[in-house]
Coordinates of C-alpha atoms in Angstrom, one line a residue:
M99 CA 90.2 372.4 -120.9
A100 CA 86.4 372.6 -121.2
I101 CA 86.1 372.5 -117.4
A102 CA 88.5 375.3 -117.0
S103 CA 86.7 377.4 -119.6
L104 CA 83.4 376.7 -117.8
A105 CA 84.9 377.8 -114.6
V106 CA 86.0 381.1 -116.1
V107 CA 82.5 381.7 -117.5
L108 CA 80.9 381.0 -114.2
L109 CA 83.4 383.3 -112.5
L110 CA 82.5 386.2 -114.9
I111 CA 78.8 385.7 -114.4
T112 CA 79.2 385.6 -110.7
A113 CA 81.2 388.8 -110.8
G114 CA 78.6 390.5 -112.9
C115 CA 75.9 389.5 -110.5
T116 CA 77.7 391.0 -107.5
Q117 CA 78.5 394.4 -108.9
P118 CA 77.7 397.0 -106.2
A119 CA 74.6 399.2 -106.7
G120 CA 75.3 402.1 -109.0
T121 CA 78.0 400.3 -110.9
T122 CA 77.4 399.8 -114.7
T123 CA 79.6 398.7 -117.6
T124 CA 80.9 401.4 -119.8
P125 CA 79.8 400.5 -123.4
A126 CA 83.0 401.9 -125.0
T127 CA 85.4 399.9 -122.9
G128 CA 83.4 397.1 -121.3
A129 CA 84.9 398.1 -118.0
A130 CA 82.9 398.7 -114.9
A131 CA 82.1 402.5 -114.4
A132 CA 82.9 404.0 -111.1
P133 CA 79.8 404.3 -108.9
V134 CA 78.2 407.7 -108.4
K135 CA 78.1 408.4 -104.7
E136 CA 77.2 412.0 -104.9
L137 CA 75.0 413.9 -107.4
V138 CA 75.1 417.7 -107.6
I139 CA 72.1 419.4 -109.3
G140 CA 72.0 423.1 -110.3
Y141 CA 68.9 425.2 -110.4
Q142 CA 67.6 428.8 -110.4
P143 CA 65.0 430.4 -108.1
S144 CA 62.2 430.4 -110.6
T145 CA 58.7 428.8 -110.5
H146 CA 59.8 427.4 -113.9
Q147 CA 61.8 424.9 -111.9
M148 CA 59.4 424.0 -109.2
A149 CA 59.6 420.3 -109.9
F150 CA 63.2 420.3 -108.8
V151 CA 62.4 422.2 -105.6
T152 CA 59.5 419.9 -104.7
A153 CA 61.6 416.8 -105.3
M154 CA 64.5 418.2 -103.2
E155 CA 62.4 419.4 -100.3
K156 CA 60.4 416.1 -100.1
G157 CA 63.6 414.1 -100.2
W158 CA 62.6 412.3 -103.4
W159 CA 66.0 412.8 -105.1
A160 CA 67.8 411.1 -102.3
E161 CA 65.2 408.4 -101.8
D162 CA 64.8 407.5 -105.5
L163 CA 68.5 407.5 -106.3
A164 CA 69.7 405.6 -103.2
P165 CA 69.0 402.1 -104.7
L166 CA 71.3 403.1 -107.5
G167 CA 74.2 403.7 -105.2
V168 CA 73.9 407.5 -104.8
K169 CA 74.5 408.3 -101.2
K170 CA 74.1 412.1 -101.3
V171 CA 72.2 414.6 -103.5
S172 CA 73.1 418.2 -103.1
D173 CA 72.0 421.4 -104.9
K174 CA 73.5 424.7 -106.0
V175 CA 71.5 427.8 -106.8
F176 CA 72.4 430.2 -109.5
P177 CA 71.0 433.7 -110.5
S178 CA 70.8 432.8 -114.2
G179 CA 71.7 430.2 -116.8
P180 CA 75.0 431.5 -118.0
S181 CA 76.7 431.3 -114.6
E182 CA 75.1 427.9 -114.1
M183 CA 76.5 426.6 -117.3
A184 CA 79.9 428.0 -116.4
A185 CA 79.8 425.8 -113.3
M186 CA 78.8 422.8 -115.3
Q187 CA 81.6 423.3 -117.7
A188 CA 83.9 423.5 -114.7
G189 CA 82.7 420.1 -113.6
D190 CA 80.8 421.3 -110.6
L191 CA 77.4 420.0 -111.7
D192 CA 76.1 416.7 -112.8
V193 CA 72.6 417.8 -113.6
A194 CA 71.1 421.2 -114.4
Y195 CA 67.7 422.7 -114.6
V196 CA 68.5 425.6 -116.9
G197 CA 67.3 427.6 -119.9
S198 CA 67.8 426.0 -123.2
A199 CA 69.6 429.1 -124.6
P200 CA 72.5 429.3 -122.2
F201 CA 72.9 425.5 -122.5
L202 CA 73.3 425.9 -126.3
T203 CA 75.9 428.6 -125.8
A204 CA 77.9 426.3 -123.4
L205 CA 77.4 423.4 -125.8
G206 CA 78.8 425.5 -128.6
T207 CA 82.0 426.1 -126.5
G208 CA 82.7 422.5 -125.5
L209 CA 80.3 421.5 -122.8
D210 CA 79.9 417.7 -122.6
A211 CA 76.2 417.3 -121.9
K212 CA 72.8 416.9 -123.5
I213 CA 69.1 417.7 -122.9
V214 CA 67.3 414.6 -121.8
A215 CA 63.9 416.1 -120.8
G216 CA 61.9 419.4 -120.9
V217 CA 61.1 421.4 -117.8
N218 CA 58.8 424.2 -118.9
T219 CA 57.6 426.3 -121.8
Q220 CA 57.0 430.1 -121.9
G221 CA 56.6 431.8 -118.4
S222 CA 58.5 435.0 -118.7
D223 CA 57.0 438.6 -118.8
L224 CA 57.9 442.0 -120.0
V225 CA 57.1 444.4 -117.1
V226 CA 57.3 448.2 -117.6
A227 CA 57.3 450.9 -114.9
N228 CA 54.0 452.6 -114.3
S229 CA 55.4 455.8 -115.8
I230 CA 56.0 454.2 -119.2
D231 CA 53.2 454.6 -121.8
Y232 CA 53.6 451.2 -123.5
T233 CA 51.9 451.1 -126.9
G234 CA 54.0 448.4 -128.5
P235 CA 57.6 447.4 -129.0
E236 CA 58.6 450.7 -130.7
S237 CA 57.5 452.6 -127.5
L238 CA 60.5 450.9 -125.8
K239 CA 63.0 452.9 -127.9
G240 CA 65.3 454.9 -125.7
K241 CA 64.4 452.8 -122.7
T242 CA 66.6 450.6 -120.4
I243 CA 65.4 447.0 -120.0
G244 CA 66.8 444.7 -117.3
T245 CA 67.0 441.0 -118.1
F246 CA 69.3 438.0 -117.7
A247 CA 72.8 437.9 -119.0
V248 CA 73.8 437.6 -122.6
G249 CA 73.1 434.2 -123.9
S250 CA 70.2 433.5 -121.5
I251 CA 66.8 432.5 -122.7
Q252 CA 65.4 435.9 -121.8
D253 CA 68.2 437.8 -123.6
T254 CA 67.7 435.6 -126.7
I255 CA 64.0 435.9 -126.9
L256 CA 63.9 439.7 -126.1
R257 CA 66.5 440.5 -128.7
D258 CA 64.9 438.4 -131.4
W259 CA 61.4 439.9 -130.6
L260 CA 62.8 443.5 -130.7
K261 CA 64.5 442.8 -134.1
K262 CA 61.3 441.3 -135.5
N263 CA 59.5 444.5 -134.5
N264 CA 61.9 446.9 -136.1
V265 CA 63.7 447.8 -132.8
D266 CA 67.5 447.4 -132.9
P267 CA 68.4 445.7 -129.6
D268 CA 71.9 447.2 -129.7
K269 CA 71.1 450.8 -130.8
D270 CA 67.4 451.6 -130.0
V271 CA 67.3 450.3 -126.4
T272 CA 69.7 449.6 -123.6
I273 CA 69.6 445.9 -122.5
A274 CA 71.1 445.7 -119.1
P275 CA 72.3 442.2 -118.0
M276 CA 71.2 441.6 -114.4
S277 CA 70.3 438.9 -111.9
P278 CA 66.6 438.7 -111.2
G279 CA 67.0 440.2 -107.8
D280 CA 69.1 443.1 -109.1
A281 CA 66.6 443.7 -111.9
V282 CA 63.6 443.8 -109.6
T283 CA 65.5 446.1 -107.2
A284 CA 66.4 448.4 -110.1
I285 CA 62.8 448.8 -111.5
L286 CA 61.4 449.3 -108.0
A287 CA 63.9 452.1 -107.4
S288 CA 63.0 453.6 -110.9
K289 CA 66.6 453.1 -112.1
I290 CA 65.5 451.2 -115.2
D291 CA 62.3 451.4 -117.3
A292 CA 61.4 447.8 -117.7
V293 CA 62.4 444.2 -117.0
F294 CA 62.0 440.9 -118.9
L295 CA 62.2 438.1 -116.3
P296 CA 60.9 434.6 -115.6
A297 CA 58.2 434.0 -113.0
P298 CA 57.9 434.8 -110.1
S299 CA 59.9 438.1 -110.5
P300 CA 57.3 439.9 -112.7
S301 CA 54.7 439.4 -110.0
V302 CA 57.0 440.8 -107.3
V303 CA 57.1 444.1 -109.3
V304 CA 53.4 444.2 -109.9
N305 CA 52.5 443.4 -106.3
Q306 CA 54.8 446.2 -105.1
G307 CA 52.7 448.6 -107.3
K308 CA 55.7 449.6 -109.4
G309 CA 55.0 448.1 -112.8
K310 CA 52.6 446.3 -115.1
I311 CA 52.9 443.2 -117.2
V312 CA 52.5 444.2 -120.9
V313 CA 53.7 441.2 -122.8
H314 CA 53.9 437.5 -122.0
S315 CA 56.9 435.6 -123.5
G316 CA 54.4 433.4 -125.3
E317 CA 53.2 436.4 -127.2
M318 CA 56.8 437.1 -128.3
Y319 CA 57.4 433.5 -129.3
P320 CA 54.4 431.2 -129.1
N321 CA 55.0 427.9 -127.3
H322 CA 58.7 428.6 -126.9
T323 CA 60.8 426.3 -124.8
C324 CA 62.3 427.8 -121.7
C325 CA 64.0 425.5 -119.1
V326 CA 65.3 422.1 -119.9
L327 CA 66.8 419.2 -117.9
V328 CA 70.5 418.8 -118.8
V329 CA 72.7 415.9 -117.8
S330 CA 76.5 415.5 -118.2
G331 CA 77.8 413.3 -121.0
E332 CA 79.7 411.2 -118.5
L333 CA 76.5 410.4 -116.6
I334 CA 74.7 409.6 -119.8
R335 CA 77.4 407.3 -121.1
E336 CA 78.3 405.5 -117.8
H337 CA 75.1 405.6 -115.7
P338 CA 72.0 405.5 -117.9
E339 CA 70.0 403.9 -115.1
I340 CA 70.6 407.0 -113.0
V341 CA 69.6 409.3 -115.8
K342 CA 66.3 407.3 -116.2
Q343 CA 65.6 407.8 -112.6
I344 CA 66.3 411.5 -112.6
I345 CA 63.7 411.9 -115.4
A346 CA 61.2 409.7 -113.5
T347 CA 61.7 411.7 -110.3
N348 CA 61.2 415.0 -112.2
D349 CA 58.0 413.6 -113.8
K350 CA 56.7 412.6 -110.4
A351 CA 57.3 416.0 -109.0
V352 CA 55.6 417.7 -112.0
A353 CA 52.5 415.5 -111.5
W354 CA 52.5 416.2 -107.8
N355 CA 52.8 420.0 -108.3
Q356 CA 49.9 420.1 -110.7
A357 CA 47.7 418.2 -108.3
N358 CA 48.8 420.1 -105.2
L359 CA 49.5 423.6 -106.5
D360 CA 48.9 425.5 -103.2
E361 CA 51.2 423.2 -101.2
A362 CA 53.8 423.3 -104.0
A363 CA 53.7 427.1 -103.8
V364 CA 54.4 426.9 -100.0
I365 CA 57.3 424.5 -100.5
Y366 CA 58.8 426.8 -103.2
A367 CA 58.4 429.9 -101.1
N368 CA 60.1 428.3 -98.1
K369 CA 63.0 427.0 -100.2
T370 CA 63.7 430.2 -102.0
S371 CA 62.6 432.8 -99.3
A372 CA 60.1 434.2 -101.8
K373 CA 56.9 435.8 -100.6
L374 CA 54.1 433.3 -100.8
E375 CA 51.8 436.0 -102.2
D376 CA 54.2 436.6 -105.0
V377 CA 54.5 432.9 -105.8
K378 CA 50.8 432.3 -105.9
S379 CA 50.2 435.5 -108.0
S380 CA 52.9 434.3 -110.4
L381 CA 51.3 430.9 -110.9
A382 CA 48.0 432.6 -111.6
E383 CA 49.4 435.2 -114.0
W384 CA 52.1 433.3 -116.0
D385 CA 51.6 431.8 -119.4
G386 CA 53.9 428.9 -118.7
N387 CA 53.5 425.2 -118.6
W388 CA 55.6 422.4 -117.0
A389 CA 56.3 420.1 -119.9
S390 CA 58.6 417.1 -119.6
D391 CA 58.6 415.4 -123.0
P392 CA 61.7 416.5 -124.9
N393 CA 60.3 415.3 -128.2
L394 CA 57.9 418.3 -128.0
I395 CA 60.7 420.9 -127.8
V396 CA 63.1 419.8 -130.5
D397 CA 62.0 422.4 -133.1
P398 CA 61.9 425.4 -130.7
V399 CA 65.4 424.5 -129.4
L400 CA 66.8 424.1 -132.9
D401 CA 65.2 427.5 -133.6
Y402 CA 67.1 429.0 -130.6
A403 CA 70.3 427.4 -131.9
K404 CA 69.7 429.3 -135.2
I405 CA 68.9 432.5 -133.4
Q406 CA 72.0 432.2 -131.3
Y407 CA 74.1 431.5 -134.4
D408 CA 72.6 434.6 -136.1
L409 CA 73.3 436.7 -133.0
G410 CA 76.9 435.5 -133.0
Y411 CA 76.7 433.7 -129.6
I412 CA 77.7 430.4 -131.1
K413 CA 80.1 429.7 -134.0
K414 CA 78.4 426.8 -135.6
Q415 CA 74.9 425.5 -136.2
L416 CA 74.2 422.8 -133.6
T417 CA 72.4 419.7 -134.7
K418 CA 69.6 417.8 -133.0
D419 CA 71.9 414.9 -132.1
E420 CA 74.4 417.2 -130.6
I421 CA 71.8 418.9 -128.4
F422 CA 69.5 416.0 -127.4
D423 CA 69.4 412.5 -126.1
L424 CA 65.8 411.5 -126.5
S425 CA 66.2 407.8 -125.8
F426 CA 65.8 408.1 -122.0
Y427 CA 62.4 409.8 -122.0
Q428 CA 61.1 407.2 -124.5
T429 CA 62.2 404.3 -122.3
S430 CA 61.6 405.9 -118.8

């Protein structure tokens, strides 16, 4: 009887030692989770998310995740956060570089995912056409401002800033939801009066001689969070080792970008077809910062959740535990 029991134990140990790479045990059931063979990462063409671009173009995502059983890493580009979060809710993305505000909107409507790391703070600008005599927020009354879709980080910050400066975002101005490309085209063609967009789009307008940066987003909301690193709940629960490596690869790319800014700008321009001049101008002009530690952004993100609740974008106040999984960064 004892010999038979010992044989069973040895068999289980042997089976555990020979699990294929990328296979883990699901804590809830104790069963082996299916290996992740392909990982799909969503991103937007903004210098806010240069860490993703650098890691992708240098092959670091594939190289770093291969030992964990991931055979392919692919990416999908989106014009703004709301459409990216719609794709994640549809199951098309495993990981997303995205603004914290659209993530909160999606989370409030059932998205199974959490923030595991920060990506950047601040880094968006209000640009007005040269014909506009900007003297402060009230001088925007009667004007049309192009920005990202409802629920985006830019839409959230802009509306909150206007309200705090006695400008009704629904009555005193027209906020036109647009992709960054459409918004830039519109102000260059004098079809709108201003844009509020993330870098590098403001520099595109300025370099074309069609506008001027009048307010940095950090002036609207000091030290505000912008983009974050979001991972699906399934990946967090079943493959924590992959999540740890995703964070480590992101951190590696951030450090490399900071040490090699000119080369990073070239990589970004080549990946996104942006003009190198605009990318370099953007990095010189923006007030942003690439910040990975999610512990530093808890309060601003919770503040966004309150703002979105007050704006009616989400139906309940989201909690810290619903939004974040901070354990990976602490142990990565």
